[in-house]
Tab-separated table of C-alpha atoms in Angstrom:
chain	number	residue	atom	x	y	z
A	9	UNK	CA	112.241	82.226	114.853
A	10	UNK	CA	109.572	84.780	116.015
A	11	UNK	CA	109.451	88.072	114.165
A	12	UNK	CA	110.846	90.921	116.315
A	13	UNK	CA	108.240	93.393	115.095
A	14	UNK	CA	105.137	91.412	116.080
A	15	UNK	CA	104.391	89.975	119.521
A	16	UNK	CA	104.268	86.197	119.549
A	17	UNK	CA	101.587	84.228	121.388
A	18	UNK	CA	103.541	84.121	124.646
A	19	UNK	CA	104.115	87.895	124.592
A	20	UNK	CA	100.436	88.502	123.809
A	21	UNK	CA	99.336	86.292	126.715
A	22	UNK	CA	101.836	88.025	129.011
A	23	UNK	CA	100.430	91.434	128.053
A	24	UNK	CA	96.876	90.184	128.669
A	25	UNK	CA	97.882	88.910	132.117
A	26	UNK	CA	99.728	92.124	132.976
A	27	UNK	CA	96.761	94.250	131.995
A	28	UNK	CA	94.454	92.125	134.137
A	29	UNK	CA	96.859	92.571	137.075
A	30	UNK	CA	96.952	96.338	136.500
A	31	UNK	CA	93.162	96.298	136.927
A	32	UNK	CA	93.846	95.239	140.543
A	33	UNK	CA	96.163	98.282	140.934
A	34	UNK	CA	99.323	96.126	140.862
A	35	UNK	CA	102.164	98.652	140.451
A	36	UNK	CA	104.751	96.024	139.467
A	37	UNK	CA	102.468	94.763	136.710
A	38	UNK	CA	101.923	98.354	135.580
A	39	UNK	CA	105.676	98.927	135.333
A	40	UNK	CA	106.154	95.646	133.454
A	41	UNK	CA	103.307	96.566	131.089
A	42	UNK	CA	104.944	99.921	130.420
A	43	UNK	CA	108.307	98.259	129.745
A	44	UNK	CA	106.792	95.723	127.386
A	45	UNK	CA	104.318	97.892	125.462
A	46	UNK	CA	105.545	101.472	125.895
A	47	UNK	CA	107.859	101.472	122.878
A	48	UNK	CA	105.210	100.235	120.473
A	49	UNK	CA	102.607	102.647	121.829
A	50	UNK	CA	105.061	105.540	121.588
A	51	UNK	CA	105.701	104.605	117.952
A	52	UNK	CA	101.948	104.809	117.260
A	53	UNK	CA	101.688	108.217	118.931
A	54	UNK	CA	104.758	109.548	117.141
A	55	UNK	CA	103.572	108.286	113.763
A	56	UNK	CA	100.260	110.123	114.157
A	57	UNK	CA	101.420	113.293	115.905
A	58	UNK	CA	104.833	113.738	114.216
A	59	UNK	CA	106.092	115.604	117.270
A	60	UNK	CA	108.165	113.859	119.919
A	61	UNK	CA	107.017	116.074	122.791
A	62	UNK	CA	103.351	115.668	121.888
A	63	UNK	CA	103.813	111.905	121.493
A	64	UNK	CA	105.438	111.670	124.931
A	65	UNK	CA	102.562	113.640	126.493
A	66	UNK	CA	99.962	111.446	124.833
A	67	UNK	CA	101.790	108.282	125.864
A	68	UNK	CA	101.684	109.473	129.462
A	69	UNK	CA	97.942	110.152	129.122
A	70	UNK	CA	97.456	106.668	127.684
A	71	UNK	CA	99.155	105.024	130.657
A	72	UNK	CA	97.195	107.163	133.138
A	73	UNK	CA	94.052	105.934	131.380
A	74	UNK	CA	95.324	102.348	131.541
A	75	UNK	CA	95.900	102.672	135.294
A	76	UNK	CA	92.368	103.934	135.881
A	77	UNK	CA	90.471	101.881	133.305
A	78	UNK	CA	92.332	98.576	133.021
A	79	UNK	CA	89.300	96.842	134.551
A	80	UNK	CA	87.413	97.626	131.310
A	81	UNK	CA	89.794	95.426	129.313
A	82	UNK	CA	88.069	92.252	128.100
A	83	UNK	CA	90.486	89.624	126.723
A	84	UNK	CA	87.507	87.944	125.066
A	85	UNK	CA	87.023	90.934	122.758
A	86	UNK	CA	90.609	91.894	121.903
A	87	UNK	CA	94.209	91.301	122.871
A	88	UNK	CA	95.865	93.647	125.323
A	89	UNK	CA	98.077	95.096	122.583
A	90	UNK	CA	95.042	95.785	120.413
A	91	UNK	CA	93.270	97.492	123.318
A	92	UNK	CA	96.356	99.523	124.227
A	93	UNK	CA	96.997	100.455	120.590
A	94	UNK	CA	93.423	101.674	120.223
A	95	UNK	CA	93.863	103.851	123.326
A	96	UNK	CA	97.087	105.335	121.930
A	97	UNK	CA	95.595	105.866	118.487
A	98	UNK	CA	92.367	107.428	119.770
A	99	UNK	CA	94.171	109.664	122.268
A	100	UNK	CA	96.558	110.827	119.514
A	101	UNK	CA	93.679	111.592	117.174
A	102	UNK	CA	91.906	113.489	119.968
A	103	UNK	CA	95.085	115.544	120.474
A	104	UNK	CA	95.245	116.322	116.750
A	105	UNK	CA	91.594	117.395	116.674
A	106	UNK	CA	91.990	119.576	119.764
A	107	UNK	CA	94.977	121.444	118.348
A	108	UNK	CA	94.060	124.875	117.058
A	109	UNK	CA	94.556	125.361	113.358
A	110	UNK	CA	97.878	126.974	112.639
A	111	UNK	CA	97.429	130.489	111.357
A	112	UNK	CA	99.918	133.062	110.223
A	113	UNK	CA	100.026	136.260	112.248
A	114	UNK	CA	100.727	138.280	109.144
A	115	UNK	CA	99.335	136.924	105.904
A	116	UNK	CA	101.792	139.036	103.909
A	117	UNK	CA	104.692	136.822	104.959
A	118	UNK	CA	102.970	133.816	103.375
A	119	UNK	CA	104.418	134.803	100.010
A	120	UNK	CA	107.925	134.608	101.450
A	121	UNK	CA	107.478	131.120	102.895
A	122	UNK	CA	108.619	128.155	100.853
A	123	UNK	CA	105.709	126.153	99.479
A	124	UNK	CA	106.946	122.956	101.106
A	125	UNK	CA	107.001	121.070	97.835
A	126	UNK	CA	110.379	119.789	96.852
A	127	UNK	CA	111.873	121.061	93.662
A	128	UNK	CA	112.398	118.395	90.976
A	129	UNK	CA	116.133	118.156	91.701
A	130	UNK	CA	115.500	117.820	95.446
A	131	UNK	CA	112.800	115.224	94.861
A	132	UNK	CA	115.105	113.195	92.616
A	133	UNK	CA	117.876	113.383	95.223
A	134	UNK	CA	115.524	112.255	97.997
A	135	UNK	CA	114.261	109.378	95.840
A	136	UNK	CA	117.869	108.354	95.154
A	137	UNK	CA	118.653	108.464	98.885
A	138	UNK	CA	115.552	106.424	99.718
A	139	UNK	CA	116.407	103.847	97.054
A	140	UNK	CA	119.984	103.658	98.312
A	141	UNK	CA	118.809	103.151	101.893
A	142	UNK	CA	116.408	100.419	100.773
A	143	UNK	CA	119.186	98.708	98.821
A	144	UNK	CA	121.492	98.866	101.841
A	145	UNK	CA	118.742	97.527	104.142
A	146	UNK	CA	118.116	94.644	101.749
A	147	UNK	CA	121.836	93.840	101.769
A	148	UNK	CA	121.693	93.225	105.525
A	149	UNK	CA	121.238	89.755	106.912
A	150	UNK	CA	117.446	89.303	107.500
A	151	UNK	CA	117.745	89.073	111.294
A	152	UNK	CA	119.725	92.342	111.522
A	153	UNK	CA	117.354	94.043	109.092
A	154	UNK	CA	114.255	93.074	111.098
A	155	UNK	CA	115.893	94.044	114.414
A	156	UNK	CA	116.858	97.481	113.082
A	157	UNK	CA	113.340	98.028	111.746
A	158	UNK	CA	111.769	96.938	115.037
A	159	UNK	CA	114.107	99.101	117.126
A	160	UNK	CA	114.073	102.269	115.039
A	161	UNK	CA	110.715	102.247	113.259
A	162	UNK	CA	108.490	100.451	115.772
A	163	UNK	CA	110.185	101.779	118.905
A	164	UNK	CA	110.943	98.360	120.422
A	165	UNK	CA	113.609	98.390	123.119
A	166	UNK	CA	116.654	96.135	123.049
A	167	UNK	CA	115.315	94.347	126.159
A	168	UNK	CA	111.996	93.720	124.458
A	169	UNK	CA	113.677	92.349	121.337
A	170	UNK	CA	115.885	90.059	123.422
A	171	UNK	CA	112.811	88.679	125.201
A	172	UNK	CA	110.933	88.157	121.923
A	173	UNK	CA	113.834	86.251	120.406
A	174	UNK	CA	114.782	84.434	123.624
A	175	UNK	CA	118.322	85.666	122.965
A	176	UNK	CA	120.792	87.301	125.376
A	177	UNK	CA	120.546	91.100	125.461
A	178	UNK	CA	124.231	91.533	124.574
A	179	UNK	CA	123.782	89.413	121.456
A	180	UNK	CA	120.801	91.467	120.293
A	181	UNK	CA	122.725	94.694	120.890
A	182	UNK	CA	125.683	93.317	118.919
A	183	UNK	CA	123.470	92.305	115.995
A	184	UNK	CA	121.933	95.780	115.875
A	185	UNK	CA	125.299	97.524	116.270
A	186	UNK	CA	126.865	95.443	113.486
A	187	UNK	CA	123.860	96.032	111.242
A	188	UNK	CA	124.084	99.798	111.778
A	189	UNK	CA	127.817	99.709	111.049
A	190	UNK	CA	127.079	97.831	107.811
A	191	UNK	CA	124.466	100.441	106.880
A	192	UNK	CA	126.873	103.279	107.608
A	193	UNK	CA	129.543	101.758	105.334
A	194	UNK	CA	126.990	101.054	102.605
A	195	UNK	CA	125.574	104.599	102.708
A	196	UNK	CA	128.930	106.404	102.691
A	197	UNK	CA	129.502	108.330	99.450
C-alpha cells in the first residue's frame, strides 16, 4: 500500500504532467495542480512562517509564480513536487528575511514580559502530554496513524489521500474520523 504522506510514482508523474500543461496556460491543469499540491505546499509555508495568514499569502504568491514561470520547470532536473516545494520554501524564507525585526516600543516593559521559557513544572507537564500523545498515536492502527499524520501535519486533503490510496473518499474520511475518536478517548484524563 502506498504511503499517504509521500507521493507515489503515479502521483509524481501526474504532477509533472500538470505542471507542463500549466506552462501552456491551461487553467484546468492549474486548478488540478493546486488541488493536488496545495496542501503540501501550505504545510511547508506554515512550518517555516508559523503564521497561518502569512503562510496563506505566501502560498498565493507561489501559485502566481507557478502560473507565470511554469515553463521554466524541467522534469529532467527535478520532480514537479521538488520544484514546487523549493518555490514555497524560498518564498517563505524571503518573507521571513523581509519582515522587520520585532522591537518593543518601550524597553521598560521588557522586564514585565515573560521570558518565554517554560518553568520546570510546565516543561515536565508538556513532556508528559507529548509522551501521552505519542503513546496514543502508536496505539492506532498503522493506516489510521499515517492518515492522521498526513492530513494534520502535512496538510494533505481527504481527496488527495483517497487518490493516493485508491480508496473511496468516504472510507478515508471514516478511517480518519475513527482514528481521531480513538485518540480523543485515549487522551481523556
